[in-house]
Each structure stands twice: as C-alpha cells, then as structure tokens.
mmCIF file of C-alpha atoms and ligand atoms in Angstrom:
data_model
loop_
_atom_site.group_PDB
_atom_site.id
_atom_site.type_symbol
_atom_site.label_atom_id
_atom_site.label_comp_id
_atom_site.label_asym_id
_atom_site.label_seq_id
_atom_site.Cartn_x
_atom_site.Cartn_y
_atom_site.Cartn_z
ATOM 1 C CA MET A 1 -0.387 -0.086 -0.091
ATOM 2 C CA THR A 2 1.724 3.588 -0.764
ATOM 3 C CA SER A 3 1.262 6.305 1.260
ATOM 4 C CA MET A 4 -1.204 7.717 -1.520
ATOM 5 C CA ASP A 5 -3.691 5.216 -0.307
ATOM 6 C CA THR A 6 -3.952 5.985 3.207
ATOM 7 C CA GLU A 7 -6.883 8.587 4.322
ATOM 8 C CA GLY A 8 -3.763 10.277 6.031
ATOM 9 C CA PHE A 9 -2.803 11.710 2.404
ATOM 10 C CA GLN A 10 -6.616 13.017 2.060
ATOM 11 C CA GLU A 11 -6.222 14.823 5.279
ATOM 12 C CA ALA A 12 -2.724 16.053 4.327
ATOM 13 C CA ARG A 13 -3.978 17.463 1.422
ATOM 14 C CA ASP A 14 -7.635 19.286 2.856
ATOM 15 C CA LEU A 15 -4.954 20.779 5.582
ATOM 16 C CA LEU A 16 -3.060 22.461 2.565
ATOM 17 C CA ALA A 17 -5.768 23.223 0.290
ATOM 18 C CA SER A 18 -7.326 25.415 3.758
ATOM 19 C CA ALA A 19 -4.230 26.659 4.328
ATOM 20 C CA ASP A 20 -3.414 30.283 3.018
ATOM 21 C CA VAL A 21 0.402 30.350 4.712
ATOM 22 C CA VAL A 22 2.267 27.384 4.306
ATOM 23 C CA SER A 23 6.021 26.957 5.505
ATOM 24 C CA VAL A 24 8.288 24.100 4.123
ATOM 25 C CA LEU A 25 11.424 22.109 5.876
ATOM 26 C CA SER A 26 13.320 20.376 3.407
ATOM 27 C CA GLY A 27 16.389 17.715 4.311
ATOM 28 C CA ALA A 28 18.998 16.469 2.175
ATOM 29 C CA GLY A 29 16.142 13.400 1.344
ATOM 30 C CA VAL A 30 14.242 15.788 -1.012
ATOM 31 C CA SER A 31 17.385 15.626 -3.130
ATOM 32 C CA ALA A 32 18.327 11.948 -2.575
ATOM 33 C CA GLU A 33 16.361 11.538 -5.629
ATOM 34 C CA SER A 34 18.550 13.654 -8.012
ATOM 35 C CA GLY A 35 21.273 11.606 -6.841
ATOM 36 C CA VAL A 36 22.629 13.442 -4.028
ATOM 37 C CA PRO A 37 23.994 11.527 -0.937
ATOM 38 C CA THR A 38 22.043 11.741 2.472
ATOM 39 C CA PHE A 39 24.368 12.441 5.288
ATOM 40 C CA ARG A 40 23.081 9.652 7.093
ATOM 41 C CA GLY A 41 21.373 7.266 5.001
ATOM 42 C CA GLU A 42 22.940 4.000 4.016
ATOM 43 C CA GLU A 43 24.634 5.491 0.885
ATOM 44 C CA GLY A 44 24.902 8.411 3.070
ATOM 45 C CA LEU A 45 27.776 11.156 2.874
ATOM 46 C CA TRP A 46 28.909 11.017 6.366
ATOM 47 C CA LYS A 47 29.139 6.929 6.025
ATOM 48 C CA SER A 48 32.735 7.414 4.360
ATOM 49 C CA TYR A 49 33.345 10.775 6.703
ATOM 50 C CA GLN A 50 32.785 11.448 10.371
ATOM 51 C CA PRO A 51 30.840 14.972 10.627
ATOM 52 C CA GLU A 52 33.799 15.957 13.356
ATOM 53 C CA GLU A 53 36.402 14.871 10.375
ATOM 54 C CA LEU A 54 35.316 17.470 7.671
ATOM 55 C CA ALA A 55 32.268 19.829 8.353
ATOM 56 C CA THR A 56 33.844 21.622 11.139
ATOM 57 C CA PRO A 57 35.789 24.841 11.227
ATOM 58 C CA GLN A 58 38.695 22.730 13.481
ATOM 59 C CA ALA A 59 38.984 20.329 10.427
ATOM 60 C CA PHE A 60 39.150 23.069 8.113
ATOM 61 C CA ARG A 61 42.196 24.641 10.772
ATOM 62 C CA ARG A 62 43.628 21.210 10.652
ATOM 63 C CA ASP A 63 43.839 19.987 7.490
ATOM 64 C CA PRO A 64 41.995 22.640 4.766
ATOM 65 C CA ARG A 65 43.248 20.456 1.332
ATOM 66 C CA LEU A 66 41.034 17.324 2.655
ATOM 67 C CA VAL A 67 38.109 19.596 3.858
ATOM 68 C CA TRP A 68 38.526 21.223 0.334
ATOM 69 C CA GLU A 69 39.176 18.049 -1.448
ATOM 70 C CA TRP A 70 35.854 16.244 0.374
ATOM 71 C CA TYR A 71 33.534 19.882 -0.963
ATOM 72 C CA ASP A 72 34.933 19.715 -4.073
ATOM 73 C CA TRP A 73 33.949 15.915 -4.928
ATOM 74 C CA ARG A 74 30.542 16.482 -3.296
ATOM 75 C CA ARG A 75 30.095 19.976 -5.879
ATOM 76 C CA GLY A 76 30.832 17.439 -8.953
ATOM 77 C CA LYS A 77 28.470 15.235 -7.833
ATOM 78 C CA ILE A 78 25.971 18.418 -6.923
ATOM 79 C CA ARG A 79 26.653 19.740 -10.478
ATOM 80 C CA ALA A 80 26.075 16.776 -11.999
ATOM 81 C CA CYS A 81 22.496 16.323 -10.801
ATOM 82 C CA LYS A 82 19.446 18.241 -11.633
ATOM 83 C CA PRO A 83 16.079 18.710 -9.476
ATOM 84 C CA ASN A 84 13.503 15.535 -9.151
ATOM 85 C CA PRO A 85 9.965 15.797 -9.286
ATOM 86 C CA GLY A 86 9.972 16.378 -5.876
ATOM 87 C CA HIS A 87 11.674 19.978 -6.414
ATOM 88 C CA GLU A 88 9.412 20.742 -9.122
ATOM 89 C CA ALA A 89 6.277 19.787 -7.212
ATOM 90 C CA LEU A 90 7.500 22.060 -3.956
ATOM 91 C CA ALA A 91 8.239 25.321 -6.874
ATOM 92 C CA ARG A 92 5.283 24.886 -8.492
ATOM 93 C CA PHE A 93 3.348 25.153 -4.845
ATOM 94 C CA ALA A 94 5.609 28.211 -4.061
ATOM 95 C CA LEU A 95 5.087 30.046 -7.418
ATOM 96 C CA GLY A 96 0.929 29.375 -6.765
ATOM 97 C CA SER A 97 -1.534 31.384 -5.231
ATOM 98 C CA ARG A 98 -0.475 30.657 -1.468
ATOM 99 C CA THR A 99 2.181 32.038 0.371
ATOM 100 C CA VAL A 100 4.684 29.799 0.826
ATOM 101 C CA ARG A 101 8.226 29.633 2.052
ATOM 102 C CA ILE A 102 10.712 27.046 1.637
ATOM 103 C CA VAL A 103 13.348 26.794 4.121
ATOM 104 C CA THR A 104 16.164 24.657 3.447
ATOM 105 C CA GLN A 105 18.794 22.672 5.202
ATOM 106 C CA ASN A 106 20.225 21.780 2.119
ATOM 107 C CA VAL A 107 23.565 23.556 0.369
ATOM 108 C CA ASP A 108 22.818 21.957 -3.241
ATOM 109 C CA GLY A 109 20.881 25.155 -4.889
ATOM 110 C CA LEU A 110 18.553 22.351 -6.383
ATOM 111 C CA HIS A 111 15.402 24.267 -4.626
ATOM 112 C CA GLU A 112 16.166 27.458 -6.404
ATOM 113 C CA GLU A 113 17.188 25.734 -9.613
ATOM 114 C CA ALA A 114 13.956 24.445 -9.873
ATOM 115 C CA ALA A 115 12.164 27.526 -8.905
ATOM 116 C CA ARG A 116 13.693 29.333 -12.068
ATOM 117 C CA LYS A 117 12.479 26.457 -13.979
ATOM 118 C CA ALA A 118 9.145 26.348 -12.729
ATOM 119 C CA SER A 119 8.751 30.752 -13.072
ATOM 120 C CA GLY A 120 9.164 30.500 -16.962
ATOM 121 C CA GLY A 121 11.176 33.525 -16.974
ATOM 122 C CA ASN A 122 8.840 35.224 -14.797
ATOM 123 C CA ASP A 123 9.602 36.470 -10.997
ATOM 124 C CA PRO A 124 11.537 33.090 -9.456
ATOM 125 C CA SER A 125 11.985 34.647 -5.775
ATOM 126 C CA PRO A 126 8.430 32.703 -4.147
ATOM 127 C CA GLY A 127 10.153 29.947 -4.885
ATOM 128 C CA LEU A 128 13.469 30.396 -3.717
ATOM 129 C CA PRO A 129 14.281 29.027 -0.439
ATOM 130 C CA LEU A 130 15.885 30.243 2.676
ATOM 131 C CA GLU A 131 18.971 28.192 3.135
ATOM 132 C CA LEU A 132 19.822 27.616 6.720
ATOM 133 C CA HIS A 133 23.000 26.251 6.270
ATOM 134 C CA GLY A 134 24.310 28.409 3.115
ATOM 135 C CA SER A 135 25.166 27.318 0.406
ATOM 136 C CA ILE A 136 28.570 25.002 -1.586
ATOM 137 C CA PHE A 137 28.413 26.714 -4.826
ATOM 138 C CA ARG A 138 29.608 30.001 -2.568
ATOM 139 C CA VAL A 139 32.765 30.868 -0.803
ATOM 140 C CA LYS A 140 33.852 33.043 1.488
ATOM 141 C CA CYS A 141 37.089 34.987 2.479
ATOM 142 C CA THR A 142 38.168 33.337 6.039
ATOM 143 C CA SER A 143 39.409 36.829 7.122
ATOM 144 C CA CYS A 144 37.494 39.289 5.409
ATOM 145 C CA THR A 145 33.996 40.137 3.824
ATOM 146 C CA TYR A 146 34.890 38.494 0.525
ATOM 147 C CA LYS A 147 31.930 36.131 -0.618
ATOM 148 C CA VAL A 148 30.901 34.886 -4.146
ATOM 149 C CA PRO A 149 29.147 32.372 -5.884
ATOM 150 C CA HIS A 150 31.600 29.716 -6.824
ATOM 151 C CA ARG A 151 30.855 26.530 -9.055
ATOM 152 C CA ASP A 152 34.224 25.834 -10.612
ATOM 153 C CA PRO A 153 36.232 22.754 -9.609
ATOM 154 C CA ILE A 154 38.892 23.464 -7.215
ATOM 155 C CA SER A 155 42.223 22.107 -6.983
ATOM 156 C CA ALA A 156 42.888 20.450 -3.725
ATOM 157 C CA ASP A 157 46.351 19.206 -4.907
ATOM 158 C CA SER A 158 47.930 21.060 -2.979
ATOM 159 C CA LEU A 159 47.574 24.329 -0.140
ATOM 160 C CA GLU A 160 49.142 26.439 -2.988
ATOM 161 C CA THR A 161 46.343 25.536 -5.256
ATOM 162 C CA LEU A 162 43.935 25.881 -2.660
ATOM 163 C CA PRO A 163 41.594 28.949 -3.330
ATOM 164 C CA LYS A 164 42.620 32.441 -2.164
ATOM 165 C CA CYS A 165 41.067 35.714 -1.423
ATOM 166 C CA PRO A 166 41.804 38.273 -4.140
ATOM 167 C CA VAL A 167 41.134 40.964 -1.715
ATOM 168 C CA CYS A 168 43.468 40.081 1.150
ATOM 169 C CA GLY A 169 45.294 37.048 0.146
ATOM 170 C CA SER A 170 43.658 34.788 2.634
ATOM 171 C CA LEU A 171 42.077 31.202 2.406
ATOM 172 C CA LEU A 172 38.747 31.118 0.716
ATOM 173 C CA ARG A 173 36.273 28.362 2.630
ATOM 174 C CA PRO A 174 33.081 26.956 1.567
ATOM 175 C CA ASP A 175 29.906 29.398 2.517
ATOM 176 C CA VAL A 176 27.924 26.626 4.043
ATOM 177 C CA VAL A 177 27.372 26.133 8.531
ATOM 178 C CA TRP A 178 29.857 23.874 9.961
ATOM 179 C CA PHE A 179 29.162 22.172 12.969
ATOM 180 C CA GLY A 180 29.453 24.186 15.771
ATOM 181 C CA GLU A 181 29.130 27.569 13.792
ATOM 182 C CA SER A 182 26.016 29.958 13.893
ATOM 183 C CA LEU A 183 23.489 29.681 11.532
ATOM 184 C CA ASP A 184 22.957 33.680 10.246
ATOM 185 C CA ALA A 185 20.539 34.999 12.638
ATOM 186 C CA GLU A 186 18.758 37.180 10.164
ATOM 187 C CA ILE A 187 17.895 33.866 8.263
ATOM 188 C CA LEU A 188 17.293 31.715 11.245
ATOM 189 C CA SER A 189 15.018 34.113 13.158
ATOM 190 C CA GLU A 190 13.009 34.844 9.336
ATOM 191 C CA ALA A 191 12.763 31.103 9.137
ATOM 192 C CA PHE A 192 11.180 30.862 12.460
ATOM 193 C CA ARG A 193 8.897 33.812 12.079
ATOM 194 C CA VAL A 194 7.952 31.759 8.311
ATOM 195 C CA ALA A 195 7.076 28.765 10.876
ATOM 196 C CA GLN A 196 5.302 30.491 13.050
ATOM 197 C CA GLY A 197 2.789 32.473 10.771
ATOM 198 C CA SER A 198 2.126 29.635 8.807
ATOM 199 C CA GLN A 199 -0.911 26.765 9.209
ATOM 200 C CA VAL A 200 0.990 24.369 8.302
ATOM 201 C CA CYS A 201 4.573 23.308 8.098
ATOM 202 C CA LEU A 202 5.648 20.512 5.562
ATOM 203 C CA VAL A 203 8.695 18.218 6.724
ATOM 204 C CA VAL A 204 10.028 16.728 3.794
ATOM 205 C CA GLY A 205 12.825 14.386 3.503
ATOM 206 C CA THR A 206 14.887 15.434 6.923
ATOM 207 C CA SER A 207 15.821 13.102 9.995
ATOM 208 C CA ALA A 208 15.194 16.019 12.287
ATOM 209 C CA LEU A 209 18.265 15.542 14.127
ATOM 210 C CA VAL A 210 20.508 18.852 13.181
ATOM 211 C CA HIS A 211 19.281 21.799 15.641
ATOM 212 C CA PRO A 212 18.119 24.504 15.478
ATOM 213 C CA ALA A 213 16.551 23.284 11.715
ATOM 214 C CA ALA A 214 14.739 20.821 13.303
ATOM 215 C CA SER A 215 13.186 23.215 15.453
ATOM 216 C CA VAL A 216 11.860 25.398 12.970
ATOM 217 C CA PRO A 217 8.532 23.504 12.829
ATOM 218 C CA LEU A 218 8.233 23.544 16.201
ATOM 219 C CA ALA A 219 7.400 27.249 15.607
ATOM 220 C CA THR A 220 4.281 26.077 13.534
ATOM 221 C CA ARG A 221 2.865 23.812 15.963
ATOM 222 C CA ASP A 222 3.810 25.984 18.927
ATOM 223 C CA SER A 223 0.892 29.053 17.514
ATOM 224 C CA GLY A 224 -1.587 26.335 16.278
ATOM 225 C CA GLY A 225 -0.580 24.826 13.165
ATOM 226 C CA ARG A 226 -0.062 21.681 12.015
ATOM 227 C CA ILE A 227 3.279 19.674 10.607
ATOM 228 C CA ILE A 228 2.753 17.297 8.226
ATOM 229 C CA GLU A 229 5.863 15.016 7.441
ATOM 230 C CA VAL A 230 6.781 13.135 4.004
ATOM 231 C CA ASN A 231 9.665 10.999 4.806
ATOM 232 C CA PRO A 232 10.252 6.953 4.129
ATOM 233 C CA THR A 233 11.459 6.400 8.224
ATOM 234 C CA GLU A 234 10.386 7.717 11.328
ATOM 235 C CA THR A 235 12.261 10.228 13.104
ATOM 236 C CA PRO A 236 11.939 12.829 15.949
ATOM 237 C CA LEU A 237 9.713 14.766 14.532
ATOM 238 C CA SER A 238 6.995 11.958 13.670
ATOM 239 C CA PRO A 239 5.357 12.178 16.330
ATOM 240 C CA LEU A 240 4.261 15.741 16.461
ATOM 241 C CA ALA A 241 3.497 15.634 13.089
ATOM 242 C CA ARG A 242 -0.327 15.693 12.295
ATOM 243 C CA VAL A 243 0.109 12.963 9.009
ATOM 244 C CA SER A 244 3.100 11.283 8.138
ATOM 245 C CA LEU A 245 3.130 9.855 4.881
ATOM 246 C CA ARG A 246 5.917 7.162 4.821
ATOM 247 C CA GLY A 247 7.265 8.037 0.877
ATOM 248 C CA ALA A 248 9.690 9.269 -0.870
ATOM 249 C CA SER A 249 9.287 13.145 -1.525
ATOM 250 C CA GLY A 250 9.363 12.657 -5.798
ATOM 251 C CA GLU A 251 6.534 10.248 -5.394
ATOM 252 C CA VAL A 252 4.401 11.698 -2.551
ATOM 253 C CA LEU A 253 5.374 15.162 -3.321
ATOM 254 C CA PRO A 254 3.703 15.625 -6.858
ATOM 255 C CA PRO A 255 0.819 13.975 -5.878
ATOM 256 C CA LEU A 256 0.159 15.626 -2.421
ATOM 257 C CA LEU A 257 0.072 19.080 -3.843
ATOM 258 C CA GLU A 258 -1.408 18.948 -7.252
ATOM 259 C CA GLY A 259 -3.532 21.053 -7.837
ATOM 260 C CA LEU A 260 -3.156 23.064 -5.105
ATOM 261 C CA ASP A 261 -0.536 25.837 -6.734
HETATM 262 C C1 BV8 B 301 24.570 25.594 16.164
HETATM 263 C C2 BV8 B 301 25.862 22.157 6.135
HETATM 264 C C3 BV8 B 301 25.284 27.015 17.906
HETATM 265 C C4 BV8 B 301 27.745 21.514 5.871
HETATM 266 C C5 BV8 B 301 25.012 21.228 7.956
HETATM 267 C C6 BV8 B 301 28.050 19.763 19.914
HETATM 268 C C7 BV8 B 301 29.145 20.794 19.585
HETATM 269 C C8 BV8 B 301 28.566 21.959 19.005
HETATM 270 C C9 BV8 B 301 27.652 22.127 18.293
HETATM 271 C C10 BV8 B 301 26.388 20.836 18.343
HETATM 272 C C11 BV8 B 301 27.019 19.427 19.208
HETATM 273 N N1 BV8 B 301 26.090 19.028 19.728
HETATM 274 C C12 BV8 B 301 24.751 19.165 19.219
HETATM 275 C C13 BV8 B 301 25.206 20.910 18.141
HETATM 276 C C14 BV8 B 301 24.349 21.499 17.830
HETATM 277 C C15 BV8 B 301 24.573 20.772 15.896
HETATM 278 C C16 BV8 B 301 23.861 19.348 15.794
HETATM 279 O O1 BV8 B 301 22.183 19.509 15.636
HETATM 280 N N2 BV8 B 301 24.312 18.335 15.914
HETATM 281 C C17 BV8 B 301 23.781 16.962 15.827
HETATM 282 C C18 BV8 B 301 24.287 16.374 14.900
HETATM 283 C C19 BV8 B 301 23.168 16.775 16.800
HETATM 284 N N3 BV8 B 301 24.034 22.022 15.356
HETATM 285 C C20 BV8 B 301 25.443 22.341 14.840
HETATM 286 O O2 BV8 B 301 26.443 22.750 15.109
HETATM 287 C C21 BV8 B 301 24.860 23.599 14.326
HETATM 288 N N4 BV8 B 301 25.044 24.987 15.281
HETATM 289 O O3 BV8 B 301 23.997 24.840 16.705
HETATM 290 O O4 BV8 B 301 24.983 26.798 16.328
HETATM 291 C C22 BV8 B 301 26.637 26.706 18.499
HETATM 292 C C23 BV8 B 301 27.509 27.300 18.041
HETATM 293 C C24 BV8 B 301 28.664 27.034 18.731
HETATM 294 C C25 BV8 B 301 28.752 25.616 19.974
HETATM 295 C C26 BV8 B 301 27.409 24.975 20.147
HETATM 296 C C27 BV8 B 301 26.194 25.365 19.507
HETATM 297 C C28 BV8 B 301 24.979 24.224 12.513
HETATM 298 C C29 BV8 B 301 24.437 22.795 12.226
HETATM 299 C C30 BV8 B 301 24.641 23.139 10.952
HETATM 300 C C31 BV8 B 301 25.323 21.982 9.862
HETATM 301 N N5 BV8 B 301 25.967 21.711 8.807
HETATM 302 N N6 BV8 B 301 25.508 21.520 6.610
HETATM 303 C C32 BV8 B 301 27.400 20.847 4.724
HETATM 304 O O5 BV8 B 301 26.606 20.509 4.240
HETATM 305 O O6 BV8 B 301 28.495 20.099 4.520
HETATM 306 S S1 BV8 B 301 24.085 19.998 8.409
HETATM 307 C C33 BV8 B 301 23.595 18.680 7.200
HETATM 308 O O7 BV8 B 301 22.736 17.904 7.812
HETATM 309 C C34 BV8 B 301 23.226 19.367 6.042
HETATM 310 O O8 BV8 B 301 22.794 20.125 5.833
HETATM 311 C C35 BV8 B 301 21.760 18.364 6.015
HETATM 312 O O9 BV8 B 301 20.896 18.812 5.455
HETATM 313 C C36 BV8 B 301 21.494 18.410 7.834
HETATM 314 C C37 BV8 B 301 20.480 17.943 8.242
HETATM 315 O O10 BV8 B 301 20.589 16.714 7.591
HETATM 316 P P1 BV8 B 301 19.381 16.122 6.734
HETATM 317 O O11 BV8 B 301 19.275 17.043 5.911
HETATM 318 O O12 BV8 B 301 18.558 15.762 7.926
HETATM 319 O O13 BV8 B 301 19.732 14.474 5.865
HETATM 320 P P2 BV8 B 301 20.195 13.430 6.741
HETATM 321 O O14 BV8 B 301 20.901 12.200 6.057
HETATM 322 O O15 BV8 B 301 20.143 13.095 8.040
HETATM 323 O O16 BV8 B 301 18.232 12.579 6.478
HETATM 324 C C38 BV8 B 301 17.351 12.233 5.344
HETATM 325 C C39 BV8 B 301 16.080 12.048 5.293
HETATM 326 O O17 BV8 B 301 15.550 12.092 3.852
HETATM 327 C C40 BV8 B 301 16.346 10.772 6.372
HETATM 328 O O18 BV8 B 301 15.427 10.744 7.227
HETATM 329 C C41 BV8 B 301 15.989 9.784 5.315
HETATM 330 O O19 BV8 B 301 14.810 8.964 5.919
HETATM 331 C C42 BV8 B 301 14.863 10.793 3.964
HETATM 332 N N7 BV8 B 301 14.883 10.262 3.089
HETATM 333 C C43 BV8 B 301 16.063 9.602 2.614
HETATM 334 N N8 BV8 B 301 15.486 9.230 1.060
HETATM 335 C C44 BV8 B 301 14.590 10.043 0.526
HETATM 336 C C45 BV8 B 301 14.040 11.283 1.906
HETATM 337 N N9 BV8 B 301 13.219 11.632 2.168
HETATM 338 C C46 BV8 B 301 12.459 11.351 1.250
HETATM 339 N N10 BV8 B 301 12.395 11.286 0.206
HETATM 340 C C47 BV8 B 301 13.948 10.777 -0.341
HETATM 341 N N11 BV8 B 301 13.846 9.830 -1.501
HETATM 342 ZN ZN1 ZN B 302 39.913 38.497 2.306
#
C-alpha cells in the first residue's frame, strides 16, 4: 500500500488546501532522488567520513586541503544532478496562489534551480528557499568579508592550489554553516517567523537531528498550526506530525500538491 492510499494522504491534502500560509522544511532526502547522497543514510556522505572530521571549522584549520577535497567531490556530484519531481512540485506550489516559503537545510541549490525553471522566466523569488546552512556553490574569505558565487572545480592538490581571496590573499572556504558554527541570525529568525505564521509546516526528507533547523517546525505547532511529514522513515518529528506520509518525496509530493498551486 503506498502512502497515497491512506486516509492520512487525503487529510494532508485537505490541510494544505485550507492553509493560506505554508512553510516547508526540507532536508537531504528531497535531493536523494536527484542522486545527491544524504548525510546519514545507507549510502550517506558520513559513511565514508565522520562529521567532526570534515564539516567543522577545526577540521578546516587542521587540514584545509582534505576539507576542500571533500567539498570539491560533493560539488562535482551535485553539478551532475538535476532537480527531481519533488523539487519541481514544491517549486510549483511555492510559485502558486498561496503564501509558501521553503526553508532548506540543503546546500545544493536544487530548490533554486527548480524555482527558476518553474517560473518560466517570470519572477522566481516566491520559490527561492531560505538556505539555513548556506550554499556549497558560494565561497567566502576566512579573514575579510569577501563572498562570491563559485561553481567551478577546485584543485585541492596542495595548499598552493587552494582558492585564495583576491582582496586579502587569505584562504577561501565553502560558504556553508559547519557544526559548531552559528547560523546566520537574520535567516534563522526569518525561518522561525515564517514557520510561526503558517497554518501548516510541510517537513520533507529530513532526519530532524540537526538543530536549530529541526526546531523550525515546532514554531508552526506552537502557534496552533499542523506539521505534515513526508519521509520514508520515522523521525523525532513524526510523533508531533498531524500526518506522517511514509514515502519518497519525488513520489509523494507531486500527487500531494497536485492542483494546490
Ligand atoms: C549551532 C552544512 C550554535 C555543511 C550542515 C556539539 C558541539 C557543537 C554543536 C553541537 C554539539 N552537539 C549538538 C550541536 C548542535 C549541532 C547539531 O545539531 N548536531 C547534531 C548532529 C546533534 N548543530 C550545530 O552545530 C549548528 N550550529 O548549533 O550553533 C552553537 C555554536 C557553537 C557551539 C554549540 C552550538 C550548525 C548545524 C549545521 C551543520 N551543517 N550542513 C555541509 O553540508 O557540509 S548539517 C547537514 O545535516 C546538512 O545541512 C543536512 O541538511 C543536515 C540535516 O541532515 P538531513 O538534511 O536531515 O539529512 P539526513 O541524511 O540526516 O536525513 C535524510 C532524511 O531523508 C532521512 O530521514 C531519510 O530517511 C530521508 N530520505 C531518504 N531518501 C528520501 C528521504 N526523504 C524523502 N524522499 C527520499 N527519497
Ligand atoms: Zn579576504
């Protein structure tokens, strides 16, 4: 029985149809069907590495070459990936008549790519996500305020070939939020404000283990709204969800959001 056959599916559709304002919290699971490895799954990124080895400021200080080698490998994998039907359904929904805001933990840029495609040359901004954890395709200086989009391959062969700041000469790093680093305060408070003001928070493809991102849906619930979860497995948010649809986002989201844009 697929999750579309359950009465929970119809209840989720009814909740979304009657909501004027909807927030979405997405995680690596939304990009899994595009071929982007998740963090903690069977084929997850962390399987080959430990988070504390690589996605931390300490690791970068200790061995910037290794950290850049990992990010360059991930960037190459992501560059080869395209938005999947789950991204596309969310983009259409966000560009539709409701007030919808996508808040993502992902750094892969696939929500933005889907929004630009779905907008068909019109204003894509309603479909552009709040990126809680930054972007793997942006670099910033480790010393000054220099920060730019950057998609090309990075040579991590040696310290000399690592990218340097054209302004002050210091090492450039990926503009992502590492463990132990604070999220951008403005982006985070905007995410909580969006969730607090929504009648439904649609939580898709996240293990809900990383904070403060995983607490964003609680703001919807605390202000009387409902959480709807789409995830193949149980997560710490499942017990708090009004409906939990067990399935892949690329399969569940298109029928779930059909006609609601
Ligand atoms: C902070 C960017 C204040 C980098 C990421 C000790 C010391 C310091 C901090 C902590 C500590 N203990 C706890 C903390 C807090 C820590 C934290 O939460 N740790 C967790 C692991 C316990 N948080 C932080 O450090 C945050 N900052 O707290 O600042 C502070 C400051 C100083 C000291 C203390 C506190 C910063 C967190 C941000 C880390 N950066 N990414 C990069 O990408 O390289 S997090 C990383 O995990 C990604 O962004 C990812 O999005 C995120 C969450 O993972 P998920 O997206 O949920 O992915 P995951 O693989 O886990 O799950 C996938 C899900 O999808 C699964 O449920 C699976 O079933 C499902 N799925 C699979 N296929 C599909 C699917 N779903 C749908 N469809 C499918 N097809
Ligand atoms: Zn600089």
